[in-house]
Coordinates of N, CA and C in Angstrom, one line a residue:
X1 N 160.9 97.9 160.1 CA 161.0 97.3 158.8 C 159.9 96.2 158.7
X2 N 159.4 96.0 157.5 CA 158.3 95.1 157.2 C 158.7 93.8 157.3
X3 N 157.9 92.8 158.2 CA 158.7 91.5 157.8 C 158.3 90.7 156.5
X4 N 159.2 90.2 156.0 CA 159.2 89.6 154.7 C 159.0 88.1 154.8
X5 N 158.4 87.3 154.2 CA 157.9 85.9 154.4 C 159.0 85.3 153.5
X6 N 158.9 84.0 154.0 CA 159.9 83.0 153.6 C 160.5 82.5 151.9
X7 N 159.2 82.9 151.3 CA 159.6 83.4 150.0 C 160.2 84.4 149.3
X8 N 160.2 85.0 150.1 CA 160.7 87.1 149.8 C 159.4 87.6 149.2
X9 N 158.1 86.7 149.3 CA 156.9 87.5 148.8 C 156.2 88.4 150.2
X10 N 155.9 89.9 149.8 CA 155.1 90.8 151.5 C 153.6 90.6 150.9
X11 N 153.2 90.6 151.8 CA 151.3 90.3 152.0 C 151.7 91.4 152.7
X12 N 150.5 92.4 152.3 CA 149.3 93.2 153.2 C 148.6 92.9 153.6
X13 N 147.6 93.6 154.4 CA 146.1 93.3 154.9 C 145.0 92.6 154.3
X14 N 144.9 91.5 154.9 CA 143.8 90.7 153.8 C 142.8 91.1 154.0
X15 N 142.3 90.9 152.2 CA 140.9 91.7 151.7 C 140.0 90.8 151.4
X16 N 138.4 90.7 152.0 CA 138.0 89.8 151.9 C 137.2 89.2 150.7
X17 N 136.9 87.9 150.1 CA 136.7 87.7 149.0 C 135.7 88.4 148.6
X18 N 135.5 88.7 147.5 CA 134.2 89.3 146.8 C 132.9 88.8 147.0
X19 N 132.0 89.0 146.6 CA 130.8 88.7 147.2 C 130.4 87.9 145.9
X20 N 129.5 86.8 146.0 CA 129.0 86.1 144.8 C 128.1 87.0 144.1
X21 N 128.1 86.4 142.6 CA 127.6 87.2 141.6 C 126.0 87.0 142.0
X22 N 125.0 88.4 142.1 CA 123.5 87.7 142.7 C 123.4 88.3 144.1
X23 N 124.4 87.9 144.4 CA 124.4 88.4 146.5 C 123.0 89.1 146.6
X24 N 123.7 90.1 146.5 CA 122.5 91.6 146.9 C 121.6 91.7 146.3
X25 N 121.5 91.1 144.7 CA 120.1 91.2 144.0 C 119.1 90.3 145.1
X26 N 119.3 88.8 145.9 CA 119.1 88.3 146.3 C 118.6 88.6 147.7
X27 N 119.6 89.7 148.3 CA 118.9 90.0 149.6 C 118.0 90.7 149.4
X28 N 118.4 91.9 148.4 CA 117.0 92.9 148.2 C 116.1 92.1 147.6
X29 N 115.7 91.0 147.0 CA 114.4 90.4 146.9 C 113.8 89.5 148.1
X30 N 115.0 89.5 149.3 CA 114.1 88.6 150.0 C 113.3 89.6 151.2
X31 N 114.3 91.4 151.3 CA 113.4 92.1 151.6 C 112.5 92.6 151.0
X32 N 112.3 92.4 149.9 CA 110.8 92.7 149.6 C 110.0 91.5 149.7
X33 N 109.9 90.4 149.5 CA 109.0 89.9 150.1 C 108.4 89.8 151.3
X34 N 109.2 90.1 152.3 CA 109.1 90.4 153.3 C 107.9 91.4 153.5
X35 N 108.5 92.2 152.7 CA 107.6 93.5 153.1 C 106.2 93.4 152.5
X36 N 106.1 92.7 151.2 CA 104.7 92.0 150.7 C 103.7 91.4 151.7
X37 N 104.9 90.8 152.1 CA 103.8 89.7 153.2 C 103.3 90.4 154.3
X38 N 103.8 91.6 154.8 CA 103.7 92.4 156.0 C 102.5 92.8 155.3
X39 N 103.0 93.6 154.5 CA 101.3 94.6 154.1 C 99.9 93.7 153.1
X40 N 100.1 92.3 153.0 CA 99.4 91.2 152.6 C 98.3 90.9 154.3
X41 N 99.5 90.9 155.1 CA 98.8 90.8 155.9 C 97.9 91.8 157.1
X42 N 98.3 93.0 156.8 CA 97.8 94.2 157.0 C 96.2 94.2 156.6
X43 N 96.4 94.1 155.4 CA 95.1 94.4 154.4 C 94.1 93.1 154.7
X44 N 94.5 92.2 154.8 CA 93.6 91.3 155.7 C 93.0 91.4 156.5
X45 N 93.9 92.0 157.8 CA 93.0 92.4 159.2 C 92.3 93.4 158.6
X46 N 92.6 94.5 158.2 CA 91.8 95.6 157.8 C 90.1 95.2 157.6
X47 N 90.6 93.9 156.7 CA 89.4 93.7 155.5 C 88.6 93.0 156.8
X48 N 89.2 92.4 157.8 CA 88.0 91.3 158.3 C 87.6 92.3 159.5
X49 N 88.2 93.1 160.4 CA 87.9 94.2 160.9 C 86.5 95.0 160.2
X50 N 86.8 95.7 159.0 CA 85.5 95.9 158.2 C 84.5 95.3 158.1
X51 N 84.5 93.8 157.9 CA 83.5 93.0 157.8 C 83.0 92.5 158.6
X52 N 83.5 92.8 160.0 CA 82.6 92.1 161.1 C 82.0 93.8 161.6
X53 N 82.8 94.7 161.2 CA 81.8 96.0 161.5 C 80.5 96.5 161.0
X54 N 80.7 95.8 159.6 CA 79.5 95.6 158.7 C 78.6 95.2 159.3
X55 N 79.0 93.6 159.5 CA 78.0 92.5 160.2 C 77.3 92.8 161.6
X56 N 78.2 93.4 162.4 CA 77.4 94.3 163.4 C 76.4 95.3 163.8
X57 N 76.9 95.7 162.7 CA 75.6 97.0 162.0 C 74.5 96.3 161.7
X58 N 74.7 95.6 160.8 CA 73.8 95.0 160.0 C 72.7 94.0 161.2
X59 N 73.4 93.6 162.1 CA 72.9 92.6 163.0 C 72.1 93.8 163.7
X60 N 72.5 94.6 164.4 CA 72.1 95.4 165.6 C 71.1 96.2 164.2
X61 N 70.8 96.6 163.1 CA 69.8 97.2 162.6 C 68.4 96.2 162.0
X62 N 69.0 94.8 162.1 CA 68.0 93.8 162.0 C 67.3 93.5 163.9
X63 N 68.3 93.4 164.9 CA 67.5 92.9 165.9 C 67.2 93.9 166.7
X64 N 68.3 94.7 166.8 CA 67.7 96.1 167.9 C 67.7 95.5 169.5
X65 N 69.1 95.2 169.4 CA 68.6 94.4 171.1 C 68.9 95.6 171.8
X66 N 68.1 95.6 172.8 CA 67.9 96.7 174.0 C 68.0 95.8 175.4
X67 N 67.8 96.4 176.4 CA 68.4 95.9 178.2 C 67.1 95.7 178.5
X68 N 67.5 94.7 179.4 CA 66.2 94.4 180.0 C 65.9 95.1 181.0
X69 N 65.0 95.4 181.3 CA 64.5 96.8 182.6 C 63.8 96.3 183.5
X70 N 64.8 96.7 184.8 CA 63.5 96.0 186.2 C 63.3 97.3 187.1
X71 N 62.0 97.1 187.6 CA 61.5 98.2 188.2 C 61.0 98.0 189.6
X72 N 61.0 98.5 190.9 CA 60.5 98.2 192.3 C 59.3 99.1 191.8
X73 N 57.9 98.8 191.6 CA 56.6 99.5 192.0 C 55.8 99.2 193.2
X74 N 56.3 98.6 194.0 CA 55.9 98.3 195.3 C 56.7 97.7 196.4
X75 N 57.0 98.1 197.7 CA 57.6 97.5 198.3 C 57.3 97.9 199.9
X76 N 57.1 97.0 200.9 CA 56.5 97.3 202.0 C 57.3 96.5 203.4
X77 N 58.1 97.3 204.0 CA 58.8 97.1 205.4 C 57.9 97.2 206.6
X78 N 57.4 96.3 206.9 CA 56.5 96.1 208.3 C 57.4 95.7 209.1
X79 N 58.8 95.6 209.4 CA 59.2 94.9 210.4 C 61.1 95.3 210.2
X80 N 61.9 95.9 211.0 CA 63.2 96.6 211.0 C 63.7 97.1 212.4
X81 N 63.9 96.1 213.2 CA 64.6 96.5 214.5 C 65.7 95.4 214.7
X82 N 67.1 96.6 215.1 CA 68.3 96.2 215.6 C 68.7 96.6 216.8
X83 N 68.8 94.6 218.1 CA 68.8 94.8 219.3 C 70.5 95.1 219.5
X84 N 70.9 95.2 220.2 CA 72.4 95.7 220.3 C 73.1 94.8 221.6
X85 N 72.7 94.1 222.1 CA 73.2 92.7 223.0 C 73.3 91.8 222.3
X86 N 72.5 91.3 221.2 CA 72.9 90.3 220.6 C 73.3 90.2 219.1
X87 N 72.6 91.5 218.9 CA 73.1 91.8 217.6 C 72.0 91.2 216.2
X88 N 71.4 91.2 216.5 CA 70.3 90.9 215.8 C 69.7 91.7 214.9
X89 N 69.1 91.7 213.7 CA 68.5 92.2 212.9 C 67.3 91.6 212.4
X90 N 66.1 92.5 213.1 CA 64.8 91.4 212.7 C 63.9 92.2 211.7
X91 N 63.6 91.4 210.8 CA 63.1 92.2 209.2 C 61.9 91.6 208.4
X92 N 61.4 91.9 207.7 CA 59.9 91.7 207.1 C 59.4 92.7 206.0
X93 N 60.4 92.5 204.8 CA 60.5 93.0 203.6 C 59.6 92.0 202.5
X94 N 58.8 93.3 201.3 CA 58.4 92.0 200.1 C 58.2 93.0 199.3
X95 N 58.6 93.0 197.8 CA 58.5 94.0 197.0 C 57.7 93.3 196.2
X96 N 57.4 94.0 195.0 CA 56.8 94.0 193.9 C 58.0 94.4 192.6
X97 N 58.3 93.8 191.7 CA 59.3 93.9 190.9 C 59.6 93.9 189.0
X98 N 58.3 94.3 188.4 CA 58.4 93.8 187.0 C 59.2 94.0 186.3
X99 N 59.8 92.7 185.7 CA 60.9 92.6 184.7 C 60.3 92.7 183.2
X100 N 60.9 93.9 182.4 CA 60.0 93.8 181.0 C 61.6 93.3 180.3
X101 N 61.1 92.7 179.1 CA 61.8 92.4 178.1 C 61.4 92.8 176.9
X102 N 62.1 94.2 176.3 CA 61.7 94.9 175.6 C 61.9 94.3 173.4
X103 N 62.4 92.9 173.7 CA 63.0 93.3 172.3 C 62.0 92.1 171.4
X104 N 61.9 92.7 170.3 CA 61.3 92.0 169.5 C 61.6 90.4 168.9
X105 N 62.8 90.4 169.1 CA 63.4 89.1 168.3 C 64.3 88.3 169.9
X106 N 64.3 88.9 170.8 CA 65.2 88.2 171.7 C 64.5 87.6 172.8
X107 N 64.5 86.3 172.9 CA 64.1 85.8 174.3 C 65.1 85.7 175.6
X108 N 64.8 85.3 176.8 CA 65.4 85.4 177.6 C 65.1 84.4 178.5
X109 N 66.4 83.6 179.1 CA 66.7 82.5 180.3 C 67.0 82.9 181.7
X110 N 66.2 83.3 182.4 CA 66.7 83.3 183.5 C 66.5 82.1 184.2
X111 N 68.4 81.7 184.3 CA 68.5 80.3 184.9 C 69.1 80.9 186.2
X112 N 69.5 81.1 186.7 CA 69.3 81.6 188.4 C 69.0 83.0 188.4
X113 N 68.2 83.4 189.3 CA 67.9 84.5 189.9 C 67.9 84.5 191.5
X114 N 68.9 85.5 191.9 CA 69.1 85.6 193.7 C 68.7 87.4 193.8
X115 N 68.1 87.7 194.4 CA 67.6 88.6 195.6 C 68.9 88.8 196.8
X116 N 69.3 89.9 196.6 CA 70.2 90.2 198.4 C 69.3 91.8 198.8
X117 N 69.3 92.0 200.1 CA 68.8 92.9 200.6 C 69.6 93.2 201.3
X118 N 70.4 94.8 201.0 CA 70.9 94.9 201.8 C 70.7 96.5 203.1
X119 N 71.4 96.9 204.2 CA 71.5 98.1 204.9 C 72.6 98.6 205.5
X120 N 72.6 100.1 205.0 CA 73.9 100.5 205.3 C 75.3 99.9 204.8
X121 N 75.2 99.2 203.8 CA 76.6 98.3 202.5 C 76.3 97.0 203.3
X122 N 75.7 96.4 204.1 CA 75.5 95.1 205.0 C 74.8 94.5 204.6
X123 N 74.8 93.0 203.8 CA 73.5 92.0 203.6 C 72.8 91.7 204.7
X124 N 71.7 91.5 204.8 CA 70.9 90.6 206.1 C 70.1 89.8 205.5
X125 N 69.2 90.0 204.4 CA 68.7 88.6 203.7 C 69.3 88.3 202.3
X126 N 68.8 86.8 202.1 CA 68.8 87.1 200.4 C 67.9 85.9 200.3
X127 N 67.4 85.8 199.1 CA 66.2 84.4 199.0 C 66.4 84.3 197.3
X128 N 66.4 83.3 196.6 CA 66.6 82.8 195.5 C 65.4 82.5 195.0
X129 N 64.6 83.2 193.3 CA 63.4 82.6 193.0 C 63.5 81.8 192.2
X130 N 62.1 81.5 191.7 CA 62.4 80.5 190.1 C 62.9 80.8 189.1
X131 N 63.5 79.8 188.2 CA 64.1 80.0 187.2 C 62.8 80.2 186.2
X132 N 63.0 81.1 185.1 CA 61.3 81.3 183.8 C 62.2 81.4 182.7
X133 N 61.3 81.1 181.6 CA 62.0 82.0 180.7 C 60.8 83.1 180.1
X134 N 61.7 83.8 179.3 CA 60.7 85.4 179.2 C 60.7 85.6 177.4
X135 N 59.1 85.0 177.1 CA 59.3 85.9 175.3 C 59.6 87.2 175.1
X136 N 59.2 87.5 173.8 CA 59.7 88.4 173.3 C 58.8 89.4 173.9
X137 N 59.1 90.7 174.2 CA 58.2 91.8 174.6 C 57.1 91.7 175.4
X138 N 57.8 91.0 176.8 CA 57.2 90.3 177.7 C 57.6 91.1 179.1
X139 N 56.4 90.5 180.1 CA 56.7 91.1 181.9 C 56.2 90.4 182.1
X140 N 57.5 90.1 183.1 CA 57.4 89.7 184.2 C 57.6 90.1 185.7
X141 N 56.3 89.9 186.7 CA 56.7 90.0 188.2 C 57.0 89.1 189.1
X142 N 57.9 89.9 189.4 CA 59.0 89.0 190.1 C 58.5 89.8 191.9
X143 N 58.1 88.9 192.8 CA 57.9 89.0 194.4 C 59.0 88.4 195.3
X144 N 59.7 89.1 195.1 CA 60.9 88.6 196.5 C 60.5 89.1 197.8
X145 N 60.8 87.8 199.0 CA 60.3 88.5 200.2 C 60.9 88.0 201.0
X146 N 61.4 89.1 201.9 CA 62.9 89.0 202.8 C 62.4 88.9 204.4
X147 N 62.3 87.9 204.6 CA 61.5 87.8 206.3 C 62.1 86.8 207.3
X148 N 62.5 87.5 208.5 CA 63.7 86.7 209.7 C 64.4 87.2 210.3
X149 N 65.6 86.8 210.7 CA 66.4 87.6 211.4 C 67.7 87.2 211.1
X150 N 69.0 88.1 211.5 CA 70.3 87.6 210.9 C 71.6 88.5 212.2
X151 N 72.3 88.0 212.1 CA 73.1 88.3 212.7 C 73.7 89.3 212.1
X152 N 73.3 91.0 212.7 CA 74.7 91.8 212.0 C 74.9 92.7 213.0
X153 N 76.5 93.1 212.9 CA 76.6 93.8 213.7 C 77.4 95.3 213.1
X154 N 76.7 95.9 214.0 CA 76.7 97.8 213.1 C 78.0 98.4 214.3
X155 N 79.1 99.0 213.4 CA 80.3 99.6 214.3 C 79.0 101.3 215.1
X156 N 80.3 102.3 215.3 CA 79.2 103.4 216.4 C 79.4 104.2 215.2
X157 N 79.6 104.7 214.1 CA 78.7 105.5 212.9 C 77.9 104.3 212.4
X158 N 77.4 103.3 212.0 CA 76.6 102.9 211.6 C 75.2 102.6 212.4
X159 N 75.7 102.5 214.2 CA 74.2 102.4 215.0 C 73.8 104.0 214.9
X160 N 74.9 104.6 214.8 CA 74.2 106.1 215.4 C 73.2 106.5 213.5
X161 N 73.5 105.8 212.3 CA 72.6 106.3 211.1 C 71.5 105.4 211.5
X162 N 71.2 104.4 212.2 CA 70.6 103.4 212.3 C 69.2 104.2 213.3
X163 N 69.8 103.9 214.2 CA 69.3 105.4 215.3 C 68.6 106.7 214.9
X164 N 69.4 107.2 213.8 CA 68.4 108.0 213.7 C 67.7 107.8 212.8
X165 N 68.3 106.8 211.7 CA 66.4 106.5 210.8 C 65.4 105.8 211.4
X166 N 65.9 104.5 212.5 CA 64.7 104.5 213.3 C 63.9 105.9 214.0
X167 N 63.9 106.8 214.2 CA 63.7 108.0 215.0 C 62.7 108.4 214.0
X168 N 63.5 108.7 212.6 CA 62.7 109.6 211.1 C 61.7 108.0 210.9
X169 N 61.8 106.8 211.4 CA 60.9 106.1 210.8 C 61.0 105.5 209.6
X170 N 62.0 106.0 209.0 CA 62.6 105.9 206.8 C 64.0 104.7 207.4
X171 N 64.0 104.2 206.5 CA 65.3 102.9 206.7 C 65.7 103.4 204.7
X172 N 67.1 103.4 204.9 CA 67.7 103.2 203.3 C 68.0 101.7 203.4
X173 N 66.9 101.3 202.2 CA 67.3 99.9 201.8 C 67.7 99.8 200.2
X174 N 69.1 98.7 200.2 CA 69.7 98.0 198.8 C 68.7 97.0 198.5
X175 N 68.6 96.7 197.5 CA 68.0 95.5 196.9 C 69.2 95.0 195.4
X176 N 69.7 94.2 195.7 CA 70.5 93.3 194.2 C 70.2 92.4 194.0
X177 N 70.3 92.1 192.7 CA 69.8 91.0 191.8 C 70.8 90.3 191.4
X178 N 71.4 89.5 191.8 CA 72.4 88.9 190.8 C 72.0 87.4 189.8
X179 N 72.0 87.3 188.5 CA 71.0 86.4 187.6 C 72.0 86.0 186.9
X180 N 72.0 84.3 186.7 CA 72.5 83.9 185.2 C 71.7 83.8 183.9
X181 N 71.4 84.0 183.1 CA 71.1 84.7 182.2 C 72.0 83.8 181.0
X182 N 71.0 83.3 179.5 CA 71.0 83.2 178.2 C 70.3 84.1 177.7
X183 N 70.4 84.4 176.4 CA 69.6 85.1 175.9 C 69.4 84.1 174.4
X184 N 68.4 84.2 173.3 CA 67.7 83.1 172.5 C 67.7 84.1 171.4
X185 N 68.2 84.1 170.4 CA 67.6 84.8 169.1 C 67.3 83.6 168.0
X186 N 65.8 83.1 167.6 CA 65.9 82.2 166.8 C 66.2 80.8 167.3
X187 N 66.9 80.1 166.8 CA 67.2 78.7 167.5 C 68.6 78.5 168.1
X188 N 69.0 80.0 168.2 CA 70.5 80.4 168.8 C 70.6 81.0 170.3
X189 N 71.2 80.3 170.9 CA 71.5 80.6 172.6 C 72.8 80.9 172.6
X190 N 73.0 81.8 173.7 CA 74.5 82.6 173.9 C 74.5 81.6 175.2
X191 N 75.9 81.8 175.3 CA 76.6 81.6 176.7 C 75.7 81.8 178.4
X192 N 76.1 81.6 179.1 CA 75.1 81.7 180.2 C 76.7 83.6 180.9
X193 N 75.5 84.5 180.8 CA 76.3 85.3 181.5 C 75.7 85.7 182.9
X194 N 75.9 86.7 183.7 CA 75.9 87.0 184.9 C 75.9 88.5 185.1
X195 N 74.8 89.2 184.4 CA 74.8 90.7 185.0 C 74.1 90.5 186.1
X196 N 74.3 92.0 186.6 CA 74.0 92.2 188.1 C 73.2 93.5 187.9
X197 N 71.9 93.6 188.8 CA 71.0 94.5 188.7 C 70.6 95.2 190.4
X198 N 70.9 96.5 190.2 CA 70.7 97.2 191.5 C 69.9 98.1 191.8
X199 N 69.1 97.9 192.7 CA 67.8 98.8 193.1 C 68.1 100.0 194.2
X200 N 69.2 100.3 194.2 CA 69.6 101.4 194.7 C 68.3 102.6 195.4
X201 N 68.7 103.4 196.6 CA 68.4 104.6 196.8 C 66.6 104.2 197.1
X202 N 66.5 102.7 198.0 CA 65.0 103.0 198.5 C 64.8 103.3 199.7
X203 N 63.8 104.3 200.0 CA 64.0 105.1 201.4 C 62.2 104.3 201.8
X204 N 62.4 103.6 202.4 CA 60.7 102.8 203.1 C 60.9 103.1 204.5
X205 N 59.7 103.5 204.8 CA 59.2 103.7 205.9 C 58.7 102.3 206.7
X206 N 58.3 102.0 207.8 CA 57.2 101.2 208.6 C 56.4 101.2 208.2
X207 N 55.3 100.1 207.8 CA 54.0 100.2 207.4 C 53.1 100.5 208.7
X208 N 52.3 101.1 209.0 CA 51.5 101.6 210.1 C 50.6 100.4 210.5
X209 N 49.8 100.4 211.6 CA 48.8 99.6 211.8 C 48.1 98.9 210.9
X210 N 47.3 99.9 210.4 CA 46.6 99.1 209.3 C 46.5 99.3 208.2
X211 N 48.3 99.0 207.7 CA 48.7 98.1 206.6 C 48.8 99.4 205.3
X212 N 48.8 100.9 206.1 CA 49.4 101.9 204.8 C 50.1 101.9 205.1
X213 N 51.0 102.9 203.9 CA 52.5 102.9 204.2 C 52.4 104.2 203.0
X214 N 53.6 105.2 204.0 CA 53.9 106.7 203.1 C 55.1 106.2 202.3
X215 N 55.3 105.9 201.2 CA 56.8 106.1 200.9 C 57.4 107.2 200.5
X216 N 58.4 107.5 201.1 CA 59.8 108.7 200.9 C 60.3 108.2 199.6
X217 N 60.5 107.1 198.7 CA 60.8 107.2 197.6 C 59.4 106.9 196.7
X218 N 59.8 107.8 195.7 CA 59.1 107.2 194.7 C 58.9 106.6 193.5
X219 N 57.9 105.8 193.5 CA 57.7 104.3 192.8 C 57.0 104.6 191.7
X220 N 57.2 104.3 190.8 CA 58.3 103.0 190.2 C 59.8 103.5 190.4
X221 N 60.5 103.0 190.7 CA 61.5 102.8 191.3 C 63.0 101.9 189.7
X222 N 63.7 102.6 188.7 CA 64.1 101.9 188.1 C 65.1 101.5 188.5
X223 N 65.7 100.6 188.2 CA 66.7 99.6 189.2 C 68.5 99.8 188.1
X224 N 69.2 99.1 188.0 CA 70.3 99.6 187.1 C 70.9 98.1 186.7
X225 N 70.5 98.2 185.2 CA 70.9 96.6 184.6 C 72.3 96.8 184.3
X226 N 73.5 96.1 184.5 CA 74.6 95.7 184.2 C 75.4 95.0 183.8
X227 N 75.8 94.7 182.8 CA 76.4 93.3 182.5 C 77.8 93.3 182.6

């Protein structure tokens, strides 16, 4: 039996009050602005997206910047013996190196330039040149020269490749560049960045007695600019 309240009045299930006049016209206007602003802001990025793709066109069909290109056309190993008591590596490298800078409107900072030489994935020199800077559609030769001795020591597959290009008389030498670098368009300088340039795959011989030398690779020799 239903219980009956102290009045003799029954209540059922309470129903909840009605919603104010407006309610839902109200919510559905606040999702749509919502949704305005979403695609307000859509069409924005779109628009500035476009406009910097413009500007990039437009820039790269005004300046035409291209890489700077370094090339080994000369390079001569008079000196490459590793004693195995002490470990020693005694060396007497000097290349020839011209750096072109191909672009019409762009200058260039080279504020450090370092030289590493290396054998077999192993540094044994490195030597640091001058800092230049380079106009427009300009070369420069750059002479690094790797001469001394260093301490490395080669595990038994590395003496035994070692061994036998002493034998063939050919040594595979690395040469890297690592450079900080501005670049100048106008009275505008970029940031100082740091590509790295690799002269990979030089196969030099011994220079002979008097001062020829056969080389197994051939020169010009382009090197691999990276940024």
């Amino acid at each position: 039996m239903a219980e009956q309240p102290l009045n003799g009045a029954f209540y059922g299930p309470s129903v909840p009050p009605p919603a104010p006049k407006g309610y839902f016209r109200r919510r559905g206007h606040s999702r749509g602005c919502c949704c305005c602003l979403l695609s307000f802001f859509v069409k924005v990025i779109i628009a500035l997206i476009v406009i910097l793709g413009i500007a990039a066109l437009i820039f790269w069909l005004i300046v035409r910047p291209r890489s700077i290109k370094f090339h080994v056309t000369q390079a001569t190993l008079s000196r490459f013996e590793h004693t195995s008591p002490d470990n020693l590596l005694r060396y007497n490298l000097s290349l020839t190196v011209p750096v072109r800078n191909p672009n019409k409107r762009i200058g260039v900072y080279y504020d450090r330039i370092e030289a590493h030489a290396y054998y077999d994935g192993k540094r044994f020199s490195s030597t640091r040149l001058t800092p230049f800077y380079q106009g427009h559609k300009n070369t420069t030769v750059l002479r690094p020269m790797f001469q001394g001795q260093n301490f490395v020591i080669f595990n038994a597959g590395e003496s035994r490749t070692y061994n036998e290009q002493t034998i063939a008389g050919v040594y595979d030498i690395e040469i890297k560049f690592r450079l900080r670098v501005r670049f100048k368009l106008g009275d505008l300088k970029t940031r100082r960045i740091k590509p790295k340039v690799n002269c990979d795959d030089l196969r030099l011989p011994l220079s002979t007695l008097n001062g020829t030398t056969t080389f197994s690779t051939i020169l010009p020799l382009k090197c691999d600019f990276d940024f």
